[in-house]
């Protein structure tokens, strides 16, 4: 039931500070007028693009999706791009405060060469016109993308960008997970000056696949007619996109919309002492909002795991912003398709999770609980479809309830079974058979991301549902309610109901 639509962030920036003032005319978002460029994107940014890349020591690019792209009518091609990147610093009078209204300026420059992995329809006629630019996540010490099937249903293109240093070089003790050592023949020529430059590197990638890219000598979009470019990132990548939206988007006005997933209300640094900005460092900084004057459709999807962390940075829904918060869901939870794809990817590419500053994933749950398996990807799928419609001039997504939180420090309010109150109500919470938690008390941050699920004892199940059909009738009604409320897609309802029917056999074997 893996319906997660990758969100993708695209922005424009010239490498030199002097060029910033002239860039907005060819930008894509923020309500500005689009003017066709007189020179192509590679020339404007001083970037050289090569590709598609050839096989190296291994037969596939790093983190290539494990599902059959060809059967879905898609092609995956990898490109290298390099040049000079710019870092950012706040203007002298600017404080990087919690409201996100930051004024930034171009700072230093450095050379770089990195890659992008492009998924697009094999048939240009089936291209929707939408490009999602995805910031690859490096929390685990190597690149992980939201490689799921959702965007393939609508003919969108997805561009995965290796924007951070850890993606190329790995992390101490696990350097072999970095691109350069994982496949030296393919990736040995890549180099990264540090995460301070990641924002501009990401910008350049987005510009190279945007609608104003012009005629490129090597075109990662193969001449496709791009209409709108969105951005996305999950977890640590969403930290960085939060900083991008608050500090860089106002300079470029290039985004048509943004979909952020599970950002904990945190933002990444613009300047670091070591050249890398680990996820745990973001938690040492105060929570941050998405700036209210951003002016482009933006959706932030959050789970129960992040709820108490993001609470101080909660902001109201507006004409251009939606905050969706899913009760009962865990940051690293998901259905069997999600988990199965991750296992296949790790096995194929020979990846192992290093033990880092976020802690081990072992010992995450006790004997009476399992990792939280509540599948919240249908909500992300809906957010992606809604953002596309919204940015195209259609109606906004629904404003939905937030998880109930009270107290100081803030704590989630729960019902008699221990499930969270308020928020987006997944059918599994409306018709519960277990207690779902977004965190693991006492566990490391990494382990806590998986949450817990504690099945109800038979006596509680019998009290709630006299028989299997009672449960299924209630569950089907909850799915229909989610569709009506606007956080499930009608096209996903049959498969969600079918999965519940299959699970009910084990839950109610004697009925």
mmCIF file of C-alpha atoms in Angstrom, residues 11-388:
data_model
loop_
_atom_site.group_PDB
_atom_site.id
_atom_site.type_symbol
_atom_site.label_atom_id
_atom_site.label_comp_id
_atom_site.label_asym_id
_atom_site.label_seq_id
_atom_site.Cartn_x
_atom_site.Cartn_y
_atom_site.Cartn_z
ATOM 1 C CA UNK A 11 15.144 26.663 -6.997
ATOM 2 C CA UNK A 12 17.294 29.017 -9.047
ATOM 3 C CA UNK A 13 20.579 30.692 -8.134
ATOM 4 C CA UNK A 14 23.577 31.990 -10.030
ATOM 5 C CA UNK A 15 26.953 31.123 -8.569
ATOM 6 C CA UNK A 16 28.096 34.743 -8.291
ATOM 7 C CA UNK A 17 26.448 37.158 -5.880
ATOM 8 C CA UNK A 18 26.303 39.830 -8.547
ATOM 9 C CA UNK A 19 23.954 37.672 -10.594
ATOM 10 C CA UNK A 20 21.335 37.225 -7.878
ATOM 11 C CA UNK A 21 19.411 40.367 -8.715
ATOM 12 C CA UNK A 22 18.913 39.303 -12.312
ATOM 13 C CA UNK A 23 17.792 35.762 -11.619
ATOM 14 C CA UNK A 24 14.203 36.322 -10.572
ATOM 15 C CA UNK A 25 13.099 37.139 -14.098
ATOM 16 C CA UNK A 26 13.709 33.563 -15.167
ATOM 17 C CA UNK A 27 12.518 31.972 -11.940
ATOM 18 C CA UNK A 28 9.555 29.683 -11.724
ATOM 19 C CA UNK A 29 7.698 30.325 -8.491
ATOM 20 C CA UNK A 30 6.469 32.889 -6.057
ATOM 21 C CA UNK A 31 4.009 34.403 -8.481
ATOM 22 C CA UNK A 32 6.679 36.023 -10.637
ATOM 23 C CA UNK A 33 6.471 36.385 -14.397
ATOM 24 C CA UNK A 34 8.317 33.727 -16.331
ATOM 25 C CA UNK A 35 10.594 35.036 -19.050
ATOM 26 C CA UNK A 36 12.318 32.649 -21.425
ATOM 27 C CA UNK A 37 16.094 32.714 -20.832
ATOM 28 C CA UNK A 38 18.388 33.983 -23.546
ATOM 29 C CA UNK A 39 21.053 31.462 -22.516
ATOM 30 C CA UNK A 40 20.635 27.963 -21.170
ATOM 31 C CA UNK A 41 20.798 26.992 -17.510
ATOM 32 C CA UNK A 42 24.242 25.428 -17.734
ATOM 33 C CA UNK A 43 25.694 28.642 -19.135
ATOM 34 C CA UNK A 44 23.882 30.848 -16.617
ATOM 35 C CA UNK A 45 25.246 28.906 -13.664
ATOM 36 C CA UNK A 46 28.620 27.935 -15.100
ATOM 37 C CA UNK A 47 27.755 24.258 -14.710
ATOM 38 C CA UNK A 48 28.927 21.417 -16.927
ATOM 39 C CA UNK A 49 26.562 18.466 -17.340
ATOM 40 C CA UNK A 50 27.678 15.025 -18.508
ATOM 41 C CA UNK A 51 25.767 11.801 -18.973
ATOM 42 C CA UNK A 52 23.882 9.634 -18.924
ATOM 43 C CA UNK A 53 26.511 7.805 -16.882
ATOM 44 C CA UNK A 54 27.730 4.339 -17.783
ATOM 45 C CA UNK A 55 27.929 1.303 -15.513
ATOM 46 C CA UNK A 56 30.957 1.227 -13.260
ATOM 47 C CA UNK A 57 32.102 -1.444 -10.838
ATOM 48 C CA UNK A 58 28.446 -2.115 -10.128
ATOM 49 C CA UNK A 59 25.583 -2.550 -12.610
ATOM 50 C CA UNK A 60 23.289 0.121 -11.166
ATOM 51 C CA UNK A 61 23.507 3.686 -9.870
ATOM 52 C CA UNK A 62 23.494 4.049 -6.105
ATOM 53 C CA UNK A 63 19.981 3.761 -4.613
ATOM 54 C CA UNK A 64 18.284 3.049 -7.909
ATOM 55 C CA UNK A 65 14.684 2.082 -7.040
ATOM 56 C CA UNK A 66 14.265 -1.660 -6.639
ATOM 57 C CA UNK A 67 10.884 -1.903 -8.327
ATOM 58 C CA UNK A 68 10.482 -2.430 -12.080
ATOM 59 C CA UNK A 69 10.574 1.024 -13.644
ATOM 60 C CA UNK A 70 10.189 -0.353 -17.153
ATOM 61 C CA UNK A 71 6.922 -2.056 -16.270
ATOM 62 C CA UNK A 72 5.665 1.309 -15.029
ATOM 63 C CA UNK A 73 6.675 2.986 -18.291
ATOM 64 C CA UNK A 74 9.629 4.839 -16.778
ATOM 65 C CA UNK A 75 13.321 5.314 -17.502
ATOM 66 C CA UNK A 76 16.080 6.085 -14.980
ATOM 67 C CA UNK A 77 19.209 7.938 -16.066
ATOM 68 C CA UNK A 78 22.022 9.435 -14.024
ATOM 69 C CA UNK A 79 23.900 12.645 -14.816
ATOM 70 C CA UNK A 80 26.942 14.369 -13.348
ATOM 71 C CA UNK A 81 27.120 18.128 -13.009
ATOM 72 C CA UNK A 82 29.832 20.375 -11.658
ATOM 73 C CA UNK A 83 31.092 23.917 -11.462
ATOM 74 C CA UNK A 84 31.331 26.558 -8.746
ATOM 75 C CA UNK A 85 28.864 26.621 -5.855
ATOM 76 C CA UNK A 86 28.015 29.455 -3.480
ATOM 77 C CA UNK A 87 27.401 29.294 0.258
ATOM 78 C CA UNK A 88 25.092 31.621 2.193
ATOM 79 C CA UNK A 89 25.361 33.751 5.303
ATOM 80 C CA UNK A 90 22.831 35.990 7.038
ATOM 81 C CA UNK A 91 22.901 39.689 6.325
ATOM 82 C CA UNK A 92 24.517 41.636 9.205
ATOM 83 C CA UNK A 93 21.171 42.777 10.617
ATOM 84 C CA UNK A 94 19.523 39.354 10.298
ATOM 85 C CA UNK A 95 18.834 36.996 13.180
ATOM 86 C CA UNK A 96 17.907 33.450 12.187
ATOM 87 C CA UNK A 97 14.833 33.562 14.385
ATOM 88 C CA UNK A 98 11.905 31.157 14.797
ATOM 89 C CA UNK A 99 9.634 33.019 12.362
ATOM 90 C CA UNK A 100 11.834 32.023 9.405
ATOM 91 C CA UNK A 101 11.922 35.547 7.998
ATOM 92 C CA UNK A 102 15.607 35.450 7.190
ATOM 93 C CA UNK A 103 17.586 37.732 4.904
ATOM 94 C CA UNK A 104 20.570 35.925 3.419
ATOM 95 C CA UNK A 105 23.454 36.871 1.163
ATOM 96 C CA UNK A 106 25.910 34.954 -0.985
ATOM 97 C CA UNK A 107 29.135 34.210 0.898
ATOM 98 C CA UNK A 108 31.971 31.915 -0.235
ATOM 99 C CA UNK A 109 32.477 29.883 -3.402
ATOM 100 C CA UNK A 110 33.972 26.445 -4.028
ATOM 101 C CA UNK A 111 34.258 23.903 -6.817
ATOM 102 C CA UNK A 112 32.092 20.784 -6.837
ATOM 103 C CA UNK A 113 31.019 17.832 -8.950
ATOM 104 C CA UNK A 114 28.068 15.654 -7.994
ATOM 105 C CA UNK A 115 25.181 13.742 -9.535
ATOM 106 C CA UNK A 116 21.442 13.623 -10.096
ATOM 107 C CA UNK A 117 19.309 10.543 -10.764
ATOM 108 C CA UNK A 118 16.382 11.288 -13.073
ATOM 109 C CA UNK A 119 13.227 9.178 -13.300
ATOM 110 C CA UNK A 120 10.943 10.200 -16.156
ATOM 111 C CA UNK A 121 8.324 8.570 -18.378
ATOM 112 C CA UNK A 122 9.797 6.637 -21.283
ATOM 113 C CA UNK A 123 7.157 8.195 -23.535
ATOM 114 C CA UNK A 124 7.316 12.028 -23.540
ATOM 115 C CA UNK A 125 3.590 12.115 -24.341
ATOM 116 C CA UNK A 126 2.874 10.597 -20.933
ATOM 117 C CA UNK A 127 4.825 13.264 -19.043
ATOM 118 C CA UNK A 128 2.550 15.329 -16.807
ATOM 119 C CA UNK A 129 4.699 18.452 -16.948
ATOM 120 C CA UNK A 130 5.545 18.211 -13.236
ATOM 121 C CA UNK A 131 9.080 17.678 -11.951
ATOM 122 C CA UNK A 132 9.758 16.819 -8.319
ATOM 123 C CA UNK A 133 13.299 17.567 -7.158
ATOM 124 C CA UNK A 134 14.179 15.465 -4.127
ATOM 125 C CA UNK A 135 16.955 16.150 -1.642
ATOM 126 C CA UNK A 136 18.531 12.765 -0.902
ATOM 127 C CA UNK A 137 18.676 12.033 2.829
ATOM 128 C CA UNK A 138 22.067 11.209 4.401
ATOM 129 C CA UNK A 139 21.115 10.697 8.063
ATOM 130 C CA UNK A 140 22.158 7.037 7.858
ATOM 131 C CA UNK A 141 25.584 7.975 6.482
ATOM 132 C CA UNK A 142 24.570 7.275 2.890
ATOM 133 C CA UNK A 143 21.897 8.456 0.493
ATOM 134 C CA UNK A 144 18.309 7.322 0.899
ATOM 135 C CA UNK A 145 15.551 8.630 -1.321
ATOM 136 C CA UNK A 146 11.780 8.413 -1.139
ATOM 137 C CA UNK A 147 11.886 5.827 -3.904
ATOM 138 C CA UNK A 148 8.240 4.922 -4.102
ATOM 139 C CA UNK A 149 5.747 4.330 -6.828
ATOM 140 C CA UNK A 150 3.259 7.124 -6.245
ATOM 141 C CA UNK A 151 4.512 9.722 -8.728
ATOM 142 C CA UNK A 152 4.727 7.053 -11.438
ATOM 143 C CA UNK A 153 0.940 6.884 -11.512
ATOM 144 C CA UNK A 154 0.570 10.448 -12.739
ATOM 145 C CA UNK A 155 3.406 10.776 -15.253
ATOM 146 C CA UNK A 156 5.531 13.064 -13.088
ATOM 147 C CA UNK A 157 9.318 13.155 -13.289
ATOM 148 C CA UNK A 158 11.495 12.783 -10.210
ATOM 149 C CA UNK A 159 15.025 14.123 -9.838
ATOM 150 C CA UNK A 160 17.087 12.851 -6.893
ATOM 151 C CA UNK A 161 19.987 15.159 -6.025
ATOM 152 C CA UNK A 162 23.210 14.238 -4.217
ATOM 153 C CA UNK A 163 23.473 17.579 -2.452
ATOM 154 C CA UNK A 164 25.427 16.734 0.701
ATOM 155 C CA UNK A 165 28.994 15.732 1.416
ATOM 156 C CA UNK A 166 28.131 12.542 3.322
ATOM 157 C CA UNK A 167 26.421 11.188 0.230
ATOM 158 C CA UNK A 168 29.689 11.280 -1.691
ATOM 159 C CA UNK A 169 32.205 10.529 1.074
ATOM 160 C CA UNK A 170 30.236 8.539 3.641
ATOM 161 C CA UNK A 171 30.760 9.099 7.361
ATOM 162 C CA UNK A 172 33.677 8.122 9.633
ATOM 163 C CA UNK A 173 33.729 4.368 10.028
ATOM 164 C CA UNK A 174 31.418 3.818 7.056
ATOM 165 C CA UNK A 175 33.170 5.572 4.196
ATOM 166 C CA UNK A 176 32.376 2.610 1.961
ATOM 167 C CA UNK A 177 28.736 3.700 1.878
ATOM 168 C CA UNK A 178 29.664 6.948 0.148
ATOM 169 C CA UNK A 179 29.352 7.107 -3.630
ATOM 170 C CA UNK A 180 33.077 7.502 -4.281
ATOM 171 C CA UNK A 181 34.111 4.285 -2.525
ATOM 172 C CA UNK A 182 30.929 2.332 -3.226
ATOM 173 C CA UNK A 183 31.696 2.473 -6.959
ATOM 174 C CA UNK A 184 35.063 4.165 -7.636
ATOM 175 C CA UNK A 185 34.872 3.604 -11.379
ATOM 176 C CA UNK A 186 31.529 5.361 -11.688
ATOM 177 C CA UNK A 187 31.809 7.974 -8.942
ATOM 178 C CA UNK A 188 35.540 8.467 -8.380
ATOM 179 C CA UNK A 189 35.565 11.850 -10.138
ATOM 180 C CA UNK A 190 32.935 13.380 -7.840
ATOM 181 C CA UNK A 191 33.899 15.796 -5.053
ATOM 182 C CA UNK A 192 32.033 17.955 -2.556
ATOM 183 C CA UNK A 193 33.271 21.086 -0.724
ATOM 184 C CA UNK A 194 30.909 20.696 2.256
ATOM 185 C CA UNK A 195 27.293 21.120 3.280
ATOM 186 C CA UNK A 196 27.550 24.917 3.359
ATOM 187 C CA UNK A 197 27.373 24.707 -0.430
ATOM 188 C CA UNK A 198 24.548 22.174 -0.591
ATOM 189 C CA UNK A 199 21.826 24.790 -1.067
ATOM 190 C CA UNK A 200 23.364 26.138 -4.239
ATOM 191 C CA UNK A 201 24.248 22.678 -5.522
ATOM 192 C CA UNK A 202 20.611 21.726 -5.119
ATOM 193 C CA UNK A 203 19.590 24.945 -6.820
ATOM 194 C CA UNK A 204 21.739 24.244 -9.841
ATOM 195 C CA UNK A 205 20.287 20.760 -10.198
ATOM 196 C CA UNK A 206 16.781 22.190 -10.114
ATOM 197 C CA UNK A 207 17.606 24.843 -12.675
ATOM 198 C CA UNK A 208 18.989 22.203 -15.020
ATOM 199 C CA UNK A 209 15.644 20.369 -15.065
ATOM 200 C CA UNK A 210 13.295 23.357 -14.874
ATOM 201 C CA UNK A 211 11.031 24.851 -17.481
ATOM 202 C CA UNK A 212 13.442 27.743 -18.110
ATOM 203 C CA UNK A 213 16.508 25.568 -18.616
ATOM 204 C CA UNK A 214 16.753 26.453 -22.312
ATOM 205 C CA UNK A 215 18.452 24.232 -24.860
ATOM 206 C CA UNK A 216 21.128 22.302 -23.005
ATOM 207 C CA UNK A 217 23.995 20.418 -24.692
ATOM 208 C CA UNK A 218 23.142 17.573 -22.296
ATOM 209 C CA UNK A 219 19.542 17.766 -21.082
ATOM 210 C CA UNK A 220 18.641 15.569 -18.078
ATOM 211 C CA UNK A 221 14.975 16.077 -18.998
ATOM 212 C CA UNK A 222 15.527 14.920 -22.590
ATOM 213 C CA UNK A 223 13.654 17.876 -24.060
ATOM 214 C CA UNK A 224 10.494 17.293 -21.997
ATOM 215 C CA UNK A 225 8.153 20.272 -21.674
ATOM 216 C CA UNK A 226 8.296 21.116 -17.964
ATOM 217 C CA UNK A 227 5.376 23.130 -16.592
ATOM 218 C CA UNK A 228 6.070 23.280 -12.858
ATOM 219 C CA UNK A 229 8.802 22.259 -10.471
ATOM 220 C CA UNK A 230 8.206 21.244 -6.868
ATOM 221 C CA UNK A 231 10.553 20.354 -4.075
ATOM 222 C CA UNK A 232 10.528 17.749 -1.382
ATOM 223 C CA UNK A 233 12.600 16.263 1.362
ATOM 224 C CA UNK A 234 11.955 14.044 4.353
ATOM 225 C CA UNK A 235 13.410 14.198 7.852
ATOM 226 C CA UNK A 236 16.949 15.657 7.730
ATOM 227 C CA UNK A 237 16.406 16.654 4.104
ATOM 228 C CA UNK A 238 13.299 18.526 5.237
ATOM 229 C CA UNK A 239 15.481 20.381 7.768
ATOM 230 C CA UNK A 240 17.564 21.638 4.869
ATOM 231 C CA UNK A 241 14.554 22.511 2.748
ATOM 232 C CA UNK A 242 13.126 24.471 5.662
ATOM 233 C CA UNK A 243 16.307 26.563 5.671
ATOM 234 C CA UNK A 244 16.121 26.841 1.909
ATOM 235 C CA UNK A 245 12.549 28.091 1.915
ATOM 236 C CA UNK A 246 13.197 30.558 4.717
ATOM 237 C CA UNK A 247 16.520 31.896 3.475
ATOM 238 C CA UNK A 248 17.074 31.194 -0.216
ATOM 239 C CA UNK A 249 13.669 30.996 -1.885
ATOM 240 C CA UNK A 250 13.067 34.741 -1.314
ATOM 241 C CA UNK A 251 16.217 35.442 -3.338
ATOM 242 C CA UNK A 252 15.314 33.218 -6.264
ATOM 243 C CA UNK A 253 11.510 32.995 -6.304
ATOM 244 C CA UNK A 254 11.992 29.799 -8.290
ATOM 245 C CA UNK A 255 9.701 27.281 -6.602
ATOM 246 C CA UNK A 256 6.184 26.539 -7.696
ATOM 247 C CA UNK A 257 5.499 24.677 -4.464
ATOM 248 C CA UNK A 258 7.071 22.554 -1.753
ATOM 249 C CA UNK A 259 6.196 19.355 0.097
ATOM 250 C CA UNK A 260 8.106 18.810 3.333
ATOM 251 C CA UNK A 261 7.802 15.569 5.257
ATOM 252 C CA UNK A 262 8.535 15.082 8.965
ATOM 253 C CA UNK A 263 10.871 18.021 9.625
ATOM 254 C CA UNK A 264 10.544 18.067 13.453
ATOM 255 C CA UNK A 265 10.130 21.837 13.150
ATOM 256 C CA UNK A 266 13.898 22.130 12.606
ATOM 257 C CA UNK A 267 16.152 23.906 10.153
ATOM 258 C CA UNK A 268 19.684 23.099 9.030
ATOM 259 C CA UNK A 269 22.716 25.341 9.333
ATOM 260 C CA UNK A 270 24.003 27.567 6.550
ATOM 261 C CA UNK A 271 27.546 27.620 7.905
ATOM 262 C CA UNK A 272 29.320 24.760 9.679
ATOM 263 C CA UNK A 273 32.737 24.345 11.247
ATOM 264 C CA UNK A 274 33.287 20.832 9.894
ATOM 265 C CA UNK A 275 31.621 21.022 6.497
ATOM 266 C CA UNK A 276 28.829 18.664 7.533
ATOM 267 C CA UNK A 277 25.629 19.323 9.463
ATOM 268 C CA UNK A 278 24.507 16.162 11.231
ATOM 269 C CA UNK A 279 20.840 15.686 12.014
ATOM 270 C CA UNK A 280 21.380 15.777 15.775
ATOM 271 C CA UNK A 281 22.943 19.237 15.524
ATOM 272 C CA UNK A 282 19.627 20.616 14.268
ATOM 273 C CA UNK A 283 17.998 19.616 17.566
ATOM 274 C CA UNK A 284 20.375 21.922 19.436
ATOM 275 C CA UNK A 285 18.739 24.848 17.656
ATOM 276 C CA UNK A 286 15.259 26.239 18.420
ATOM 277 C CA UNK A 287 12.246 25.129 16.345
ATOM 278 C CA UNK A 288 11.605 27.154 13.189
ATOM 279 C CA UNK A 289 8.491 27.910 11.151
ATOM 280 C CA UNK A 290 8.130 28.166 7.397
ATOM 281 C CA UNK A 291 8.113 31.902 6.752
ATOM 282 C CA UNK A 292 4.558 33.216 6.457
ATOM 283 C CA UNK A 293 5.353 35.454 3.485
ATOM 284 C CA UNK A 294 6.817 32.677 1.319
ATOM 285 C CA UNK A 295 3.981 33.069 -1.158
ATOM 286 C CA UNK A 296 4.008 29.610 -2.772
ATOM 287 C CA UNK A 297 1.820 26.589 -1.979
ATOM 288 C CA UNK A 298 3.568 24.610 0.748
ATOM 289 C CA UNK A 299 2.439 21.496 2.603
ATOM 290 C CA UNK A 300 4.180 20.123 5.684
ATOM 291 C CA UNK A 301 3.200 16.542 6.567
ATOM 292 C CA UNK A 302 4.171 15.462 10.068
ATOM 293 C CA UNK A 303 3.744 12.295 12.141
ATOM 294 C CA UNK A 304 3.158 11.686 15.824
ATOM 295 C CA UNK A 305 6.904 11.152 16.261
ATOM 296 C CA UNK A 306 7.595 14.822 15.548
ATOM 297 C CA UNK A 307 4.493 16.257 17.227
ATOM 298 C CA UNK A 308 5.975 17.427 20.523
ATOM 299 C CA UNK A 309 9.141 18.687 18.845
ATOM 300 C CA UNK A 310 7.291 20.671 16.195
ATOM 301 C CA UNK A 311 4.665 21.976 18.625
ATOM 302 C CA UNK A 312 6.490 25.260 19.470
ATOM 303 C CA UNK A 313 6.796 25.942 15.730
ATOM 304 C CA UNK A 314 3.194 25.171 14.815
ATOM 305 C CA UNK A 315 1.748 27.801 12.520
ATOM 306 C CA UNK A 316 -1.758 28.473 11.234
ATOM 307 C CA UNK A 317 -2.993 27.304 7.866
ATOM 308 C CA UNK A 318 -3.071 30.177 5.393
ATOM 309 C CA UNK A 319 -3.852 30.856 1.754
ATOM 310 C CA UNK A 320 -0.502 29.249 0.858
ATOM 311 C CA UNK A 321 0.335 26.896 3.747
ATOM 312 C CA UNK A 322 -1.058 23.634 5.125
ATOM 313 C CA UNK A 323 0.135 21.625 8.124
ATOM 314 C CA UNK A 324 -1.044 18.008 8.222
ATOM 315 C CA UNK A 325 -0.278 16.000 11.375
ATOM 316 C CA UNK A 326 -0.960 12.254 11.471
ATOM 317 C CA UNK A 327 -1.933 10.743 14.826
ATOM 318 C CA UNK A 328 -0.503 7.322 15.620
ATOM 319 C CA UNK A 329 2.080 7.383 12.830
ATOM 320 C CA UNK A 330 5.810 6.833 13.337
ATOM 321 C CA UNK A 331 8.548 8.735 11.537
ATOM 322 C CA UNK A 332 10.134 5.545 10.179
ATOM 323 C CA UNK A 333 6.955 3.498 10.078
ATOM 324 C CA UNK A 334 5.176 2.247 7.015
ATOM 325 C CA UNK A 335 3.425 -0.598 5.308
ATOM 326 C CA UNK A 336 4.957 -3.825 4.015
ATOM 327 C CA UNK A 337 5.789 -2.413 0.582
ATOM 328 C CA UNK A 338 7.840 0.397 2.112
ATOM 329 C CA UNK A 339 9.751 -1.913 4.438
ATOM 330 C CA UNK A 340 10.194 -4.552 1.743
ATOM 331 C CA UNK A 341 11.668 -2.072 -0.716
ATOM 332 C CA UNK A 342 14.154 -0.831 1.886
ATOM 333 C CA UNK A 343 15.285 -4.379 2.675
ATOM 334 C CA UNK A 344 15.740 -5.151 -1.028
ATOM 335 C CA UNK A 345 17.695 -1.927 -1.563
ATOM 336 C CA UNK A 346 20.044 -2.585 1.362
ATOM 337 C CA UNK A 347 20.615 -6.163 0.212
ATOM 338 C CA UNK A 348 21.266 -5.277 -3.438
ATOM 339 C CA UNK A 349 23.610 -2.384 -2.666
ATOM 340 C CA UNK A 350 25.350 -3.995 0.320
ATOM 341 C CA UNK A 351 24.435 -1.249 2.778
ATOM 342 C CA UNK A 352 24.633 -1.286 6.563
ATOM 343 C CA UNK A 353 23.506 1.302 9.076
ATOM 344 C CA UNK A 354 26.479 2.753 10.984
ATOM 345 C CA UNK A 355 26.180 3.431 14.708
ATOM 346 C CA UNK A 356 26.368 7.195 14.851
ATOM 347 C CA UNK A 357 25.537 10.081 17.108
ATOM 348 C CA UNK A 358 21.807 9.407 16.814
ATOM 349 C CA UNK A 359 22.260 6.013 18.444
ATOM 350 C CA UNK A 360 21.678 2.421 17.430
ATOM 351 C CA UNK A 361 18.410 1.086 16.053
ATOM 352 C CA UNK A 362 18.708 -2.064 18.176
ATOM 353 C CA UNK A 363 16.610 -2.497 21.293
ATOM 354 C CA UNK A 364 14.004 -0.132 19.959
ATOM 355 C CA UNK A 365 11.001 -1.938 21.396
ATOM 356 C CA UNK A 366 10.266 -4.312 24.228
ATOM 357 C CA UNK A 367 8.781 -7.781 24.354
ATOM 358 C CA UNK A 368 5.193 -6.531 24.350
ATOM 359 C CA UNK A 369 5.525 -4.123 21.421
ATOM 360 C CA UNK A 370 6.637 -4.195 17.817
ATOM 361 C CA UNK A 371 7.784 -1.379 15.517
ATOM 362 C CA UNK A 372 4.902 0.835 14.441
ATOM 363 C CA UNK A 373 3.583 -0.463 11.109
ATOM 364 C CA UNK A 374 0.799 2.074 10.602
ATOM 365 C CA UNK A 375 1.030 2.978 6.915
ATOM 366 C CA UNK A 376 0.720 6.756 6.560
ATOM 367 C CA UNK A 377 1.915 6.951 2.969
ATOM 368 C CA UNK A 378 -1.627 7.402 1.577
ATOM 369 C CA UNK A 379 -1.675 10.803 3.299
ATOM 370 C CA UNK A 380 1.589 11.838 1.631
ATOM 371 C CA UNK A 381 0.192 10.644 -1.695
ATOM 372 C CA UNK A 382 -2.813 12.889 -1.210
ATOM 373 C CA UNK A 383 -0.596 15.836 -0.279
ATOM 374 C CA UNK A 384 1.358 15.438 -3.507
ATOM 375 C CA UNK A 385 -1.764 15.380 -5.665
ATOM 376 C CA UNK A 386 -3.220 18.319 -3.760
ATOM 377 C CA UNK A 387 -0.056 20.385 -4.131
ATOM 378 C CA UNK A 388 -0.025 19.829 -7.884
#
